[in-house]
CSV table of C-alpha atoms in Angstrom, one decimal:
chain,number,residue,atom,x,y,z
Q,2,MET,CA,13.7,62.6,38.9
Q,3,ILE,CA,11.0,61.1,36.3
Q,4,THR,CA,7.9,63.8,36.9
Q,5,ARG,CA,6.1,63.1,33.7
Q,6,GLY,CA,5.6,60.0,31.3
Q,7,LEU,CA,5.9,57.5,34.4
Q,8,PHE,CA,4.2,55.1,32.4
Q,9,ASP,CA,6.3,54.5,29.2
Q,10,SER,CA,9.5,55.3,31.7
Q,11,VAL,CA,8.7,52.8,34.5
Q,12,LEU,CA,6.6,50.2,33.1
Q,13,LEU,CA,7.4,50.1,29.0
Q,14,GLN,CA,10.5,51.2,28.0
Q,15,PRO,CA,12.4,48.4,30.2
Q,16,ALA,CA,10.4,45.7,28.4
Q,17,LEU,CA,10.9,47.2,25.5
Q,18,GLY,CA,14.5,47.4,25.8
Q,19,GLY,CA,14.7,43.2,26.7
Q,20,ALA,CA,13.7,43.1,30.4
Q,21,ASP,CA,11.3,40.5,30.9
Q,22,THR,CA,10.0,40.3,34.5
Q,23,LEU,CA,8.9,43.4,36.8
Q,24,TYR,CA,9.2,42.7,40.4
Q,25,VAL,CA,6.8,45.7,42.2
Q,26,VAL,CA,6.5,46.5,45.8
Q,27,SER,CA,3.5,48.8,45.8
Q,28,GLY,CA,1.7,50.1,49.1
Q,29,TYR,CA,-1.7,50.0,47.3
Q,30,ALA,CA,-2.2,48.5,44.1
Q,31,THR,CA,-5.0,48.0,41.5
Q,32,PRO,CA,-6.0,45.1,38.9
Q,33,ALA,CA,-7.0,47.7,36.5
Q,34,MET,CA,-3.6,48.9,36.3
Q,35,ALA,CA,-2.4,45.3,35.8
Q,36,TYR,CA,-4.8,44.8,33.1
Q,37,GLU,CA,-3.9,48.5,31.0
Q,38,HIS,CA,-0.2,47.4,31.7
Q,39,PHE,CA,-0.4,44.1,29.8
Q,40,SER,CA,-3.0,45.2,27.3
Q,41,SER,CA,0.1,48.3,26.2
Q,42,LEU,CA,2.8,45.8,25.4
Q,43,GLU,CA,2.7,43.2,22.6
Q,44,ARG,CA,5.8,41.2,24.0
Q,45,PRO,CA,5.2,38.8,26.8
Q,46,PHE,CA,6.6,39.5,30.0
Q,47,ARG,CA,5.5,38.9,33.8
Q,48,VAL,CA,4.8,41.1,36.6
Q,49,ASN,CA,5.0,39.9,40.4
Q,50,LEU,CA,3.4,42.1,42.6
Q,51,ILE,CA,3.4,42.6,46.9
Q,52,VAL,CA,0.8,44.7,48.2
Q,53,GLY,CA,2.7,46.2,51.0
Q,54,MET,CA,-0.1,48.3,53.3
Q,55,CYS,CA,-2.3,44.9,53.6
Q,56,PRO,CA,-1.3,44.3,57.5
Q,57,ARG,CA,-3.2,47.7,58.4
Q,58,ASP,CA,-5.6,48.2,55.8
Q,59,GLY,CA,-6.5,45.0,54.5
Q,60,ILE,CA,-7.7,45.2,50.7
Q,61,GLY,CA,-11.2,46.0,49.3
Q,62,ARG,CA,-13.0,42.8,47.7
Q,63,GLY,CA,-13.1,44.0,44.3
Q,64,ASN,CA,-9.9,44.5,44.1
Q,65,HIS,CA,-9.1,41.2,45.7
Q,66,LEU,CA,-11.3,39.4,43.4
Q,67,GLY,CA,-9.7,41.0,40.5
Q,68,PHE,CA,-5.9,39.8,41.6
Q,69,GLN,CA,-7.2,36.4,41.6
Q,70,ARG,CA,-9.0,36.6,38.5
Q,71,LEU,CA,-5.6,37.4,36.8
Q,72,SER,CA,-3.3,35.1,38.6
Q,73,ALA,CA,-5.8,32.0,38.3
Q,74,GLU,CA,-7.7,32.6,35.0
Q,75,ASP,CA,-6.7,35.4,33.0
Q,76,LYS,CA,-2.9,35.6,33.1
Q,77,PRO,CA,-1.3,32.8,35.4
Q,78,ASP,CA,1.7,32.0,33.7
Q,79,HIS,CA,2.4,36.1,33.4
Q,80,PHE,CA,1.2,37.6,36.6
Q,81,SER,CA,1.2,36.9,40.7
Q,82,CYS,CA,0.0,38.9,43.4
Q,83,ARG,CA,1.1,38.7,47.2
Q,84,TYR,CA,-0.2,40.3,50.0
Q,85,LEU,CA,1.8,41.5,52.8
Q,86,VAL,CA,0.9,39.7,56.1
Q,87,GLU,CA,3.2,40.3,58.3
Q,88,PRO,CA,3.7,44.2,60.3
Q,89,PRO,CA,4.6,46.6,59.9
Q,90,PRO,CA,2.7,47.7,56.6
Q,91,ALA,CA,5.1,48.4,53.2
Q,92,HIS,CA,4.3,52.2,52.2
Q,93,SER,CA,7.0,51.7,49.4
Q,94,LYS,CA,6.9,52.0,45.7
Q,95,VAL,CA,9.5,49.8,44.7
Q,96,TYR,CA,9.9,48.4,40.7
Q,97,ALA,CA,12.3,46.1,39.9
Q,98,TRP,CA,13.0,44.9,36.1
Q,99,SER,CA,15.0,41.9,34.9
Q,100,ARG,CA,16.1,40.1,32.3
Q,101,GLY,CA,15.8,36.6,33.0
Q,102,THR,CA,17.9,36.4,36.3
Q,103,ASN,CA,19.5,39.4,35.8
Q,104,PRO,CA,18.6,42.7,37.2
Q,105,GLU,CA,18.3,45.5,34.8
Q,106,LYS,CA,16.6,48.6,35.8
Q,107,GLY,CA,15.5,49.8,39.3
Q,108,PHE,CA,13.1,52.5,40.2
Q,109,SER,CA,11.4,53.8,43.4
Q,110,GLY,CA,9.3,57.0,44.3
Q,111,SER,CA,5.8,58.0,45.1
Q,112,ALA,CA,3.4,56.2,42.5
Q,113,ASN,CA,1.7,53.5,43.4
Q,114,TYR,CA,0.7,50.7,41.0
Q,115,SER,CA,-2.4,51.9,39.8
Q,116,LEU,CA,-3.8,54.0,36.8
Q,117,ASN,CA,-4.3,57.0,39.2
Q,118,ALA,CA,-1.1,57.0,40.3
Q,119,PHE,CA,1.1,56.1,36.6
Q,120,GLY,CA,-2.2,58.5,34.6
Q,121,THR,CA,-2.5,62.3,35.1
Q,122,ASP,CA,-4.8,62.2,37.9
Q,123,GLN,CA,-2.1,62.9,40.6
Q,124,ARG,CA,1.4,64.4,40.5
Q,125,GLU,CA,3.8,61.4,41.1
Q,126,THR,CA,7.8,61.7,40.5
Q,127,ILE,CA,9.8,58.0,40.2
Q,128,SER,CA,13.7,58.2,40.5
Q,129,GLU,CA,16.0,55.5,38.8
Q,130,ASP,CA,17.5,53.2,41.3
Q,131,ASP,CA,19.8,50.5,42.0
Q,132,PRO,CA,18.0,47.6,40.3
Q,133,LEU,CA,20.0,45.0,42.6
Q,134,GLU,CA,18.9,46.9,45.5
Q,135,CYS,CA,15.0,47.1,44.3
Q,136,LEU,CA,15.0,43.2,43.6
Q,137,ASP,CA,16.6,42.8,47.1
Q,138,TYR,CA,14.0,44.7,48.7
Q,139,TYR,CA,10.9,42.6,47.1
Q,140,ASN,CA,12.9,39.0,47.8
Q,141,ARG,CA,13.2,40.7,51.6
Q,142,LEU,CA,9.9,40.9,52.2
Q,143,LEU,CA,8.2,37.3,50.2
Q,144,SER,CA,8.7,35.3,53.4
Q,145,GLU,CA,6.4,37.6,55.2
Q,146,THR,CA,3.6,37.6,52.3
Q,147,ARG,CA,1.0,35.3,51.2
Q,148,ASP,CA,-0.3,34.6,47.7
Q,149,CYS,CA,-3.9,36.5,47.0
Q,150,CYS,CA,-5.5,32.5,45.8
Q,151,ASP,CA,-4.3,31.2,49.2
Q,152,GLU,CA,-7.4,29.3,51.0
Q,153,ASP,CA,-6.8,31.2,53.9
Q,154,ILE,CA,-5.7,34.5,53.1
Q,155,GLU,CA,-9.4,36.2,53.9
Q,156,ASP,CA,-8.3,34.7,58.1
Q,157,LEU,CA,-4.8,36.5,57.6
Q,158,ILE,CA,-5.7,40.2,56.4
Q,159,ASN,CA,-9.2,42.4,56.4
Q,160,ILE,CA,-11.0,41.8,52.7
Q,161,TYR,CA,-13.6,44.6,53.1
Q,162,ASP,CA,-16.5,45.4,51.1
Q,163,GLU,CA,-15.9,48.8,50.0
Q,164,ILE,CA,-19.4,49.3,48.7
Q,165,ARG,CA,-21.1,48.2,52.1
Q,166,SER,CA,-17.9,49.7,54.5
Q,167,GLY,CA,-18.7,53.7,54.6
Q,168,SER,CA,-15.3,54.4,52.9
Q,169,ARG,CA,-14.5,54.6,49.4
Q,170,ALA,CA,-11.3,52.6,48.7
Q,171,ARG,CA,-8.7,54.9,47.6
Q,172,ASP,CA,-5.1,54.9,46.2
Q,173,GLN,CA,-3.0,55.9,49.0
Q,174,HIS,CA,-5.4,56.5,51.7
Q,175,ASP,CA,-4.8,56.7,55.5
Q,176,VAL,CA,-8.9,55.7,56.4
Q,177,PRO,CA,-9.5,53.2,58.5
Q,178,MET,CA,-11.8,50.2,57.6
Q,179,ALA,CA,-15.6,51.0,58.8
Q,180,GLU,CA,-17.8,48.7,60.3
Q,181,ASP,CA,-19.7,46.6,57.7
Q,182,ARG,CA,-23.3,47.7,57.3
Q,183,GLY,CA,-24.9,44.5,56.1
Q,184,ASN,CA,-26.4,43.5,52.9
Q,185,GLN,CA,-26.9,46.7,51.3
Q,186,PRO,CA,-24.8,48.9,49.4
Q,187,ASP,CA,-23.8,52.3,51.0
Q,188,TYR,CA,-26.1,54.7,49.2
Q,189,GLY,CA,-23.5,57.6,49.7
Q,190,THR,CA,-21.5,56.2,47.2
Q,191,GLU,CA,-22.0,58.0,44.4
Q,192,SER,CA,-24.2,56.3,41.7
Q,193,VAL,CA,-25.7,56.3,38.1
Q,194,THR,CA,-28.7,54.2,36.7
Q,195,LEU,CA,-28.7,52.9,33.2
Q,196,SER,CA,-31.7,52.0,31.2
Q,197,PHE,CA,-31.3,49.1,28.9
Q,198,LEU,CA,-34.4,50.6,27.0
Q,199,ASP,CA,-34.3,53.5,24.6
Q,200,ARG,CA,-36.4,56.7,24.7
Q,201,SER,CA,-39.6,55.4,23.5
Q,202,GLY,CA,-39.3,52.6,26.4
Q,203,ASN,CA,-38.2,49.5,24.1
Q,204,LEU,CA,-35.6,47.6,24.4
Q,205,PRO,CA,-33.4,47.9,21.1
Q,206,GLY,CA,-33.0,44.7,18.6
Q,207,ARG,CA,-29.9,45.3,17.4
Q,208,SER,CA,-27.9,47.4,20.1
Q,209,GLY,CA,-27.3,47.2,23.6
Q,210,LEU,CA,-27.8,44.1,25.3
Q,211,ASN,CA,-28.6,42.9,21.4
Q,212,TRP,CA,-25.8,44.5,20.0
Q,213,GLY,CA,-24.4,40.7,18.3
Q,214,GLN,CA,-28.3,40.5,16.8
Q,215,ARG,CA,-26.1,41.4,12.9
Q,216,PRO,CA,-26.0,38.0,11.6
Q,217,GLU,CA,-25.1,40.0,7.9
Q,218,TYR,CA,-21.7,41.1,9.8
Q,219,ASN,CA,-21.3,37.3,11.6
Q,220,ARG,CA,-21.0,38.8,14.9
Q,221,ASP,CA,-20.8,36.8,17.9
Q,222,PRO,CA,-24.7,37.1,18.5
Q,223,ASN,CA,-24.1,37.3,22.4
Q,224,GLN,CA,-21.9,40.6,21.7
Q,225,ALA,CA,-23.3,43.4,23.6
Q,226,TYR,CA,-22.8,47.1,25.6
Q,227,ILE,CA,-24.5,49.0,28.1
Q,228,ARG,CA,-25.7,52.6,26.5
Q,229,VAL,CA,-24.2,55.6,28.6
Q,230,PRO,CA,-26.5,58.8,28.1
Q,231,VAL,CA,-25.0,62.1,26.8
Q,232,ASP,CA,-25.5,63.6,30.8
Q,233,VAL,CA,-23.5,60.8,32.0
Q,234,GLN,CA,-20.9,60.9,29.4
Q,235,ARG,CA,-19.8,64.8,30.6
Q,236,SER,CA,-20.5,64.0,34.2
Q,237,GLY,CA,-16.9,62.8,34.7
Q,238,PHE,CA,-18.4,59.3,36.6
Q,239,PHE,CA,-16.5,56.9,34.6
Q,240,PRO,CA,-13.0,57.2,33.4
Q,241,GLU,CA,-12.2,58.5,30.1
Q,242,ARG,CA,-13.0,56.7,26.9
Q,243,SER,CA,-10.4,53.7,26.4
Q,244,ARG,CA,-9.2,53.6,30.4
Q,245,HIS,CA,-9.5,50.2,31.7
Q,246,PHE,CA,-11.9,49.7,35.0
Q,247,LEU,CA,-13.1,46.8,36.8
Q,248,VAL,CA,-16.5,46.3,37.6
Q,249,ARG,CA,-17.6,44.3,40.8
Q,250,THR,CA,-21.2,42.4,40.4
Q,251,ASP,CA,-23.7,41.9,43.0
Q,252,ASP,CA,-23.6,38.3,42.4
Q,253,GLU,CA,-19.6,38.3,42.7
Q,254,ARG,CA,-18.5,38.5,39.3
Q,255,ILE,CA,-15.7,40.4,38.0
Q,256,ILE,CA,-15.8,42.1,34.4
Q,257,LEU,CA,-13.1,43.8,33.2
Q,258,CYS,CA,-14.7,47.6,31.3
Q,259,THR,CA,-14.2,50.4,29.4
Q,260,ARG,CA,-15.9,53.3,27.9
Q,261,ALA,CA,-15.6,52.7,23.8
Q,262,GLN,CA,-17.6,54.3,20.5
Q,263,ASP,CA,-18.5,58.0,19.9
Q,264,ASN,CA,-17.5,60.3,23.0
Q,265,GLY,CA,-17.4,56.9,25.1
Q,266,LYS,CA,-21.1,56.3,24.8
Q,267,ALA,CA,-20.7,52.2,25.4
Q,268,ILE,CA,-19.5,50.4,28.4
Q,269,GLU,CA,-17.9,47.1,26.8
Q,270,SER,CA,-16.1,44.4,28.0
Q,271,PRO,CA,-12.6,45.0,25.6
Q,272,GLU,CA,-11.3,41.2,26.5
Q,273,ASP,CA,-14.4,39.9,24.2
Q,274,ASN,CA,-17.7,41.7,23.5
Q,275,SER,CA,-19.5,38.9,24.3
Q,276,VAL,CA,-18.9,39.0,28.2
Q,277,LEU,CA,-21.4,41.6,28.9
Q,278,GLY,CA,-23.9,39.8,26.7
Q,279,LEU,CA,-23.3,36.2,28.2
Q,280,TYR,CA,-23.3,37.9,31.9
Q,281,PHE,CA,-26.7,39.6,31.1
Q,282,ARG,CA,-28.0,36.5,29.4
Q,283,ASN,CA,-27.3,34.0,32.2
Q,284,ARG,CA,-28.9,36.3,34.8
Q,285,LEU,CA,-31.7,36.9,32.9
Q,286,GLY,CA,-32.4,32.8,32.1
Q,287,VAL,CA,-31.9,34.1,28.5
Q,288,ALA,CA,-30.0,31.2,26.4
Q,289,PRO,CA,-26.6,32.0,25.0
Q,290,GLY,CA,-27.2,33.7,21.0
Q,291,ARG,CA,-30.6,34.6,21.6
Q,292,LEU,CA,-32.7,37.5,20.9
Q,293,VAL,CA,-33.1,39.5,24.8
Q,294,THR,CA,-36.5,41.2,24.8
Q,295,LYS,CA,-38.0,43.5,27.0
Q,296,GLU,CA,-40.3,40.5,28.3
Q,297,ASP,CA,-36.9,38.8,29.4
Q,298,LEU,CA,-36.3,42.1,31.4
Q,299,LEU,CA,-39.8,42.4,33.0
Q,300,HIS,CA,-40.0,39.1,33.9
Q,301,TYR,CA,-36.6,39.6,35.9
Q,302,GLY,CA,-37.8,42.7,37.1
Q,303,ARG,CA,-35.1,45.2,35.8
Q,304,THR,CA,-34.9,47.1,33.0
Q,305,ASP,CA,-31.9,49.3,34.2
Q,306,VAL,CA,-28.4,48.6,36.2
Q,307,VAL,CA,-26.9,50.6,38.8
Q,308,PHE,CA,-23.5,51.3,39.1
Q,309,TYR,CA,-21.8,52.8,42.3
Q,310,LYS,CA,-18.2,54.3,42.1
Q,311,ILE,CA,-16.0,53.1,44.6
Q,312,ASP,CA,-13.0,54.7,42.7
Q,313,GLU,CA,-11.8,55.7,39.3
Q,314,GLU,CA,-10.4,51.9,38.8
Q,315,ASN,CA,-13.5,50.2,40.4
Q,316,TYR,CA,-17.2,50.3,40.6
Q,317,TYR,CA,-19.9,48.1,41.8
Q,318,MET,CA,-22.4,47.3,39.3
Q,319,ASP,CA,-26.2,45.9,41.2
Q,320,PHE,CA,-29.0,44.1,38.9
Q,321,SER,CA,-30.4,42.5,41.8
Q,322,ARG,CA,-34.2,41.9,41.7
């Protein structure tokens, strides 16, 4: 039985040994986990995921949009996600690695395909299992699943708004979905407000939203980050430094983020530091590559952004007017 180092033992070592495809049946799962998994291995591999608890609990919109982005945009040749749509739900956690068509390693246990389960936040166990049986279990469920990108998927399972539902999306939860409360966030959800302005009330010209405005370093002028003040750094609101988390925005974008720099004082987009800069320039009506000014923010009507914590892997960012 494996009780420590689950991420390495289950998700990395089989691939380093030559396996190239991972088949997963997981009651709950998160896109942040998949991003972390792919970034941890230099060699190419594929993940085929079935999320099993959808017939009962549905799936949060942030996770759903993240899985769609992975499948259709970021990793279309290396990732697929399917939702179980026929009852009963599957609370299983089964992992089967294959090399080509040959099953090589199998695992089962208590760990969902999530950073919470494969990190240090929870006590989980995994045991080696028969790889053929694990793969067979995945294949038996396939006919009762639908691809996360199917046009009618929202007619088949409940895709709920985590920030408005009154119940926080959790890894391994048994909470029924609460009624949608309309267009306003659930303000009972933990939140922080992060200002784009410095302590003097000015917008920095070479950091924050303007981090890339350093032509002497040949940087992409759109590079940007969101400053995290010391009290928030120490509060535990955001994940630890370098850990991936997904941000759903008020205009329904999904941005992969991480804390970076000294003491995790900055929220960045690890895939490309220009992602946040381009996003905010677009919202502000500022041309790509142009310096963002305080006047741009005032004209838009916001000098800050609010983050709502859904769970350790999912956040909602409000930059609405």
